[in-house]
Amino acid sequence: MFFRKWMGVAASVAVGTVLVTGVAQIARAQQATQAQNQGGGTPPQKKVKDQGEYDLFNKFLKDFQGNTDPNTQLQDLATWTQKYPESDYKDDRIYYTEQVYAKMKQPDKVLEYGEQYLKTPSGQNKDTIRANALYMIALNAQAIGKPTPEQVEQGRAAAQELIDNLNVFFADNKKPANMSEADWTKTRGEVEKLANATLTWVNAAMAWTAMQPGDEAMQKKDYATAEQIYTQALQKYPNSGLAAYQLGRALIFQQNPDKNAKAIYEIARAAALDPAQGGLNPQMRTQVDNYLKKVYSDFHGSDEGLDQLKQQALTAPFPSADFKIQSKAEIEAAKQAQFQQEHPELAAWLAVKEKLVAPDGSTYFDSQVKGTQFPQLKGTVVDAKPACRSRELVVAVSDATTPEVTLKLDAALTGKPALGTAIQWEGVPSAFTQQPFMLTMDTEKAKVDGLNVTPCVAARPARKGTTKRKR
């Protein structure tokens, strides 16, 4: 059932067909025979042997056209065959057995009796009855859960014969009198469509057969062998969505970073291939597409570029040698490199801060930071102590508001520093606390650039109170 599930082939067998079933022709022959037995009419090519065969034939036709239990119809045919094994209608009985098994949704039996009919004298004629038998074989081959190579070939041969002989089967003189020209043309189109769909199914079925050793290797977790088998299958059947998907899985399961991009490419191809051209059926295609979004986003960091990848994957069954998908780590590294180039001071600070806030941050400070001359940093003054003629400046570095660094000056400022001013400085770390985070640095007042200092405003002396005169 795995093949049917993933390829989305016919899940049921049509009881009727768009072609002439042959009931009318056989019934007319039977009626002509009856007329002959009664002494009138034109002698037919076929005739019943006696009234007993006529009754058996007539009972079957009545049951067949009345849609009685198919098992009853099979019993009718079996009784007829047992009592009249060499009937002139032996070929027709085989044809009708194919039709009854189609009603019973037993596609393997449809192929068995359909093939028998095609080899009979009647089946050799290029008429609508042969076309109908071919149609039923092509249709029912797709409904077999695990078709054998012989059954796949039966489906292929039937579909190909239909396509090759459309002009013969649908010649003007073959059109039933009670069918309009428009319906006859429409019927031809539907037959051609079914035949082409069967040929697509044949390729998918053959690809599935070629992949079976790979599936066995996957079950044994021998993913490298599975990769080789699926690769060969995809080379032979490039439009197989199942082969592309299985190859992608085999590559991912190897957990080799160098194969991740190729794996995602193959899964993208499986998700993008048209079901009508050998891709997965719509339901499975949706599931694979959802899986693709997950593995792509996990690897790339987002779904950006995924639609373009799916379109690219449609162009070839395998990616080019230089094909690449940037990983999250690579994208982050590129962003970090650009950030360091554009903001070197901030990048240096963030790298140090990341280590300071880590669980072993205090150890890192004592061993790597304390007493070390820092390169120039940039920040925003958010506080000063004291407010006038300050000896300490509290600075935000990562953003414009969060206190992170306390600068201890070698001398007091001559005035009041303006808060919110952007400054640059060099200094030497001397103390550190993680909670709340604060790095204390010693620096010279002369090495602080950009500081805006205004004169301190002296406090106005308090006015002396007045004494109220006594009256």
C-alpha positions as a printed Julia matrix, in Angstrom:
471×3 Matrix{Float64}:
   0.0     0.0     0.0
   3.0     2.29    0.43
   3.29    2.93   -3.3
  -0.39    3.86   -3.65
  -0.21    6.08   -0.58
   2.71    8.12   -1.86
   1.99    8.2    -5.56
  -1.74    8.87   -5.26
  -2.79    6.46   -7.99
  -6.38    5.35   -8.49
  -7.82    4.29   -5.15
 -10.93    2.71   -6.62
 -11.96    1.0    -9.83
 -14.69    2.5   -11.97
 -17.58    0.16  -12.54
 -18.59    1.64  -15.88
 -16.44    3.05  -18.65
 -16.73    5.87  -21.1
 -16.6     3.39  -23.97
 -19.21    1.09  -25.44
 -19.39   -1.96  -23.19
 -20.39   -4.4   -25.84
 -23.72   -5.32  -24.29
 -25.65   -3.92  -27.2
 -23.59   -5.71  -29.83
 -23.8    -9.08  -28.13
 -27.46   -8.65  -27.35
 -28.17   -7.89  -31.0
 -26.24  -11.0   -32.04
 -28.22  -13.05  -29.56
 -31.5   -11.63  -30.87
 -30.46  -12.36  -34.45
 -29.7   -15.94  -33.48
 -33.14  -16.26  -31.96
 -34.65  -14.9   -35.17
 -32.62  -17.4   -37.18
 -33.82  -20.27  -35.0
 -37.36  -19.07  -35.68
 -36.74  -19.06  -39.4
 -36.11  -15.4   -40.15
 -33.42  -12.71  -40.12
 -29.82  -12.62  -41.34
 -27.54  -15.4   -40.06
 -25.04  -13.91  -37.55
 -21.38  -14.78  -37.27
 -22.02  -16.22  -33.82
 -24.9   -18.27  -32.6
 -25.99  -20.06  -29.44
 -25.98  -23.83  -29.62
 -29.49  -24.33  -28.32
 -32.23  -22.9   -26.17
 -30.32  -23.88  -23.01
 -27.37  -21.7   -23.92
 -29.73  -18.93  -24.95
 -31.38  -19.05  -21.52
 -28.03  -18.98  -19.72
 -26.82  -16.1   -21.9
 -30.03  -14.21  -21.37
 -29.93  -14.71  -17.57
 -26.42  -13.34  -17.39
 -27.29  -10.29  -19.5
 -30.32   -9.62  -17.33
 -28.26   -9.86  -14.14
 -25.39   -7.82  -15.61
 -27.57   -5.0   -16.87
 -29.69   -5.08  -13.7
 -26.63   -4.6   -11.47
 -27.36   -7.65   -9.35
 -24.76   -8.99   -6.94
 -21.51   -9.4    -8.95
 -21.03  -12.81   -7.35
 -24.3   -13.88   -8.96
 -23.0   -12.6   -12.29
 -19.8   -14.6   -11.88
 -21.84  -17.68  -11.07
 -23.91  -17.11  -14.22
 -20.7   -17.02  -16.27
 -19.29  -20.08  -14.49
 -22.46  -22.11  -15.13
 -22.55  -21.03  -18.75
 -18.86  -21.97  -19.18
 -19.31  -25.34  -17.5
 -22.27  -26.36  -19.65
 -21.08  -24.82  -22.93
 -17.24  -24.66  -22.76
 -16.88  -24.36  -26.56
 -19.48  -21.67  -27.08
 -19.25  -19.21  -29.97
 -19.38  -16.58  -27.21
 -16.36  -17.9   -25.32
 -14.44  -14.7   -26.11
 -17.31  -12.57  -24.86
 -17.53  -14.5   -21.6
 -13.9   -13.67  -20.89
 -14.57  -10.01  -21.7
 -17.57   -9.93  -19.39
 -15.59  -11.62  -16.62
 -13.17   -8.68  -16.81
 -16.1    -6.28  -16.51
 -17.63   -8.08  -13.51
 -14.33   -8.1   -11.64
 -14.13   -4.37  -12.28
 -17.47   -4.03  -10.49
 -16.06   -6.1    -7.63
 -13.02   -3.81   -7.4
 -10.54   -6.63   -7.93
  -8.03   -4.92  -10.24
  -5.64   -7.88  -10.4
  -8.46  -10.04  -11.81
  -9.38   -7.29  -14.27
  -5.85   -7.41  -15.63
  -5.85  -11.22  -15.71
  -9.06  -11.58  -17.73
  -8.45   -8.43  -19.75
  -5.16   -9.88  -20.95
  -6.89  -13.16  -21.79
  -9.5   -11.36  -23.84
  -6.94   -9.39  -25.83
  -5.43  -12.7   -26.99
  -8.74  -14.14  -28.18
  -9.83  -13.91  -31.84
 -12.44  -11.3   -30.91
  -9.91   -9.37  -28.88
  -7.61   -9.07  -31.89
 -10.07   -6.78  -33.66
  -9.35   -3.06  -33.47
 -12.85   -2.2   -32.36
 -14.45   -0.43  -29.42
 -14.66   -3.67  -27.45
 -10.89   -4.12  -27.55
 -10.49   -0.42  -26.74
 -12.72   -0.89  -23.72
 -10.73   -3.91  -22.53
  -7.52   -1.89  -22.88
  -9.09    1.02  -21.03
 -10.06   -1.23  -18.12
  -6.54   -2.68  -17.92
  -4.95    0.79  -17.97
  -7.36    2.04  -15.32
  -7.17   -0.95  -12.97
  -3.4    -1.39  -13.16
  -3.11    1.84  -11.18
  -5.35    0.48   -8.42
  -3.09   -2.46   -7.52
  -1.38   -1.75   -4.23
   1.9    -3.53   -4.98
   1.96   -4.26   -8.7
   4.27   -6.93  -10.04
   6.6    -6.03  -12.92
   4.27   -8.04  -15.19
   1.22   -6.04  -14.08
   3.08   -2.77  -14.57
   3.98   -3.88  -18.08
   0.34   -4.81  -18.77
  -0.74   -1.33  -17.78
   1.97    0.24  -19.91
   1.19   -1.84  -22.99
  -2.55   -1.18  -22.73
  -2.07    2.57  -22.31
   0.41    2.76  -25.16
  -1.89    0.83  -27.51
  -4.75    3.17  -26.7
  -2.62    6.2   -27.54
  -1.2     4.65  -30.71
  -4.66    3.67  -32.02
  -6.87    6.58  -31.0
  -7.64    7.37  -34.63
  -8.62    3.73  -35.22
 -10.69    3.26  -32.07
 -12.43    6.6   -32.53
 -12.94    6.55  -36.27
 -16.18    8.13  -37.42
 -17.65    4.77  -38.38
 -17.1     3.48  -34.82
 -19.3     6.12  -33.22
 -22.5     4.66  -31.77
 -25.59    5.96  -33.51
 -27.11    7.24  -30.27
 -23.99    9.27  -29.3
 -23.48   12.89  -30.32
 -20.35   14.07  -32.07
 -19.47   16.21  -29.05
 -19.76   13.27  -26.66
 -17.71   11.08  -28.99
 -14.92   13.69  -29.07
 -15.12   14.12  -25.3
 -14.87   10.35  -24.82
 -11.75   10.25  -26.95
 -10.18   13.0   -24.83
 -10.96   11.17  -21.61
  -9.46    7.94  -22.91
  -6.32    9.75  -24.03
  -6.05   11.45  -20.64
  -6.38    8.15  -18.79
  -3.77    6.49  -21.04
  -1.26    9.28  -20.43
  -1.92    9.16  -16.7
  -1.26    5.42  -16.75
   2.07    5.92  -18.52
   3.03    8.42  -15.82
   1.99    5.87  -13.21
   4.08    3.21  -14.96
   7.21    5.33  -14.61
   6.4     5.95  -10.96
   5.78    2.24  -10.36
   9.05    1.3   -12.03
  10.86    3.9    -9.94
   9.22    2.5    -6.81
  10.43   -0.99   -7.74
  13.94    0.32   -8.27
  13.85    1.94   -4.82
  12.89   -1.17   -2.87
  16.49   -2.14   -1.97
  16.95    1.42   -0.74
  13.91    1.1     1.52
  15.34   -2.09    2.95
  18.65   -0.33    3.6
  16.8     2.52    5.34
  15.11    0.01    7.67
  18.58   -1.3     8.57
  19.77    2.3     9.09
  22.32    1.79    6.33
  21.76    5.29    5.03
  24.86    5.44    2.85
  23.72    2.41    0.85
  20.21    3.84    0.65
  21.67    7.06   -0.74
  23.39    5.16   -3.55
  20.25    3.21   -4.48
  17.95    6.24   -4.42
  20.48    8.2    -6.46
  20.48    5.5    -9.14
  16.66    5.4    -9.12
  16.44    9.17   -9.52
  18.98    9.11  -12.33
  16.81    6.61  -14.19
  13.47    8.19  -13.25
  14.23   11.91  -12.82
  10.56   12.92  -12.42
   9.93   10.59   -9.49
   8.92   12.71   -6.52
   9.19    9.67   -4.26
  12.78    8.97   -5.31
  13.76   12.59   -4.66
  12.09   12.57   -1.25
  13.65    9.28   -0.17
  17.08   10.45   -1.31
  16.65   13.62    0.75
  15.75   11.57    3.84
  18.72    9.23    3.37
  21.04   12.25    3.21
  19.56   13.91    6.3
  19.71   10.74    8.38
  23.46   10.52    7.79
  23.82   13.66    9.93
  26.64   14.9     7.74
  26.61   18.74    7.62
  28.17   18.64    4.16
  25.1    16.79    2.81
  22.38   18.92    4.37
  22.05   21.37    1.48
  21.72   18.57   -1.09
  19.17   16.81    1.14
  17.02   19.93    1.35
  17.28   20.4    -2.43
  15.9    16.9    -3.06
  13.05   17.36   -0.58
  12.25   20.69   -2.24
  12.1    18.93   -5.6
   9.73   16.29   -4.18
   7.48   19.04   -2.83
   7.5    20.98   -6.1
   7.05   18.26   -8.76
   3.64   18.16  -10.41
   1.67   15.0    -9.44
   0.6    14.68  -13.07
   4.25   14.37  -14.1
   5.33   11.81  -11.51
   5.27   13.88   -8.34
   3.65   12.86   -5.08
  -0.11   12.91   -4.72
  -1.58   16.19   -3.4
  -2.01   14.99    0.19
   1.51   13.6     0.5
   2.88   16.58   -1.38
   1.41   18.86    1.29
   2.97   16.76    4.06
   6.37   16.84    2.37
   6.04   20.6     1.84
   5.41   21.08    5.57
   8.42   18.89    6.35
  10.5    20.92    3.89
   9.58   24.18    5.63
  10.73   22.74    8.95
  14.08   21.33    7.82
  14.83   24.39    5.7
  14.01   26.84    8.51
  15.95   24.78   11.05
  18.99   24.83    8.78
  18.71   28.31    7.28
  17.14   30.12   10.22
  14.0    31.24    8.35
  11.95   30.35    5.26
  13.48   33.2     3.3
  14.43   31.97   -0.18
  12.43   28.73    0.07
  10.1    29.51   -2.83
  13.07   30.28   -5.05
  14.69   27.0    -4.01
  11.6    25.01   -5.01
  11.6    26.62   -8.43
  15.32   25.92   -8.81
  14.83   22.29   -7.78
  12.37   21.8   -10.65
  15.1    22.48  -13.2
  17.2    19.37  -12.49
  16.95   16.16  -10.43
  20.27   16.91   -8.71
  21.82   20.2    -7.56
  24.9    21.6    -9.27
  28.34   21.0    -7.77
  28.51   24.56   -6.42
  24.97   24.52   -4.95
  24.84   25.93   -1.45
  22.31   26.96    1.19
  23.64   29.23    3.91
  23.26   27.75    7.37
  22.11   29.73   10.39
  25.67   29.73   11.71
  27.05   31.06    8.43
  24.41   33.77    8.22
  25.05   34.8    11.82
  28.8    34.83   11.24
  28.37   37.04    8.17
  26.14   39.42   10.11
  28.63   39.5    12.96
  31.5    40.24   10.58
  29.54   43.1     9.02
  28.61   44.42   12.45
  32.22   44.32   13.61
  33.27   46.19   10.5
  30.63   48.89   10.94
  30.71   49.12   14.77
  34.1    47.83   15.98
  33.89   49.37   19.48
  30.42   48.05   20.22
  31.26   44.63   18.78
  34.32   44.39   21.04
  32.26   45.41   24.08
  29.47   42.92   23.39
  32.01   40.11   23.01
  33.49   40.92   26.42
  30.1    41.4    28.07
  28.87   38.03   26.78
  31.72   36.34   28.62
  31.28   38.44   31.75
  27.61   37.51   32.15
  28.35   33.81   31.69
  28.35   31.57   34.81
  32.15   31.8    35.02
  32.15   35.53   34.3
  33.92   36.46   37.57
  36.76   34.06   36.79
  37.03   35.46   33.29
  37.2    39.01   34.71
  39.96   38.17   37.18
  42.06   36.26   34.65
  41.47   38.09   31.38
  39.99   41.56   31.99
  41.13   43.1    35.26
  44.06   45.44   34.89
  44.1    45.16   31.1
  44.18   48.29   28.98
  40.95   48.36   26.95
  40.75   49.78   23.45
  38.62   52.88   22.98
  34.92   52.4    23.76
  31.85   54.49   23.01
  28.86   55.06   25.25
  26.22   57.45   26.61
  26.47   59.19   29.98
  23.41   58.25   32.05
  24.55   59.43   35.53
  27.31   61.33   37.3
  28.52   61.2    40.89
  28.4    63.74   42.3
  26.24   65.66   39.88
  28.67   68.6    39.84
  32.46   68.3    39.69
  31.89   64.59   39.23
  34.53   61.94   39.99
  32.5    59.09   38.48
  30.53   58.76   35.27
  27.96   55.96   34.73
  27.82   55.01   31.05
  25.5    52.91   28.86
  27.32   51.05   26.08
  25.04   48.39   24.54
  22.22   50.91   24.22
  21.6    54.52   25.27
  19.93   53.88   28.63
  21.2    50.74   30.41
  24.0    51.44   32.96
  26.93   49.12   32.3
  30.22   50.92   33.01
  31.34   53.18   35.85
  34.27   55.38   34.91
  36.43   56.44   37.86
  38.24   59.62   36.88
  41.72   60.51   38.07
  40.45   64.03   38.85
  37.13   65.76   39.36
  35.49   67.49   36.45
  35.46   71.27   36.47
  31.71   71.46   36.05
  28.53   69.45   35.59
  28.52   66.73   32.88
  25.49   66.76   30.61
  23.56   63.51   30.77
  22.76   61.84   27.45
  26.07   62.91   25.95
  27.91   60.41   23.72
  31.53   59.98   24.8
  34.62   57.92   23.95
  37.27   56.8    26.41
  40.1    54.44   27.18
  40.47   52.78   30.53
  41.58   49.86   32.69
  38.96   47.61   34.4
  39.39   47.47   38.15
  36.16   45.92   39.55
  33.11   43.95   38.39
  29.71   42.74   39.63
  27.36   40.41   37.76
  24.14   41.29   39.62
  23.44   44.03   38.83
  25.88   44.07   35.96
  28.53   46.79   36.3
  32.13   47.03   35.12
  34.25   49.65   36.84
  37.1    51.17   34.85
  39.83   53.6    35.9
  40.57   56.33   33.37
  42.15   59.7    33.04
  39.9    62.69   32.63
  41.97   63.75   29.65
  41.19   60.48   27.86
  37.43   61.06   27.91
  36.37   62.67   24.61
  33.06   64.29   23.74
  32.02   65.1    27.3
  29.87   68.22   27.58
  30.54   70.02   30.88
  28.72   73.16   32.02
  29.61   75.41   34.93
  28.16   74.44   38.26
  25.49   76.87   39.48
  26.1    78.0    43.05
  23.18   77.51   45.42
  21.43   80.77   46.35
  21.82   81.59   50.1
  18.69   81.19   52.15
  16.93   84.51   53.07
  17.01   85.47   56.73
  13.64   85.48   58.43
  12.1    88.83   59.69
  10.98   89.48   63.29
   7.47   90.59   63.76
   7.26   93.92   65.72
   5.27   93.92   68.85
   2.38   96.33   69.01
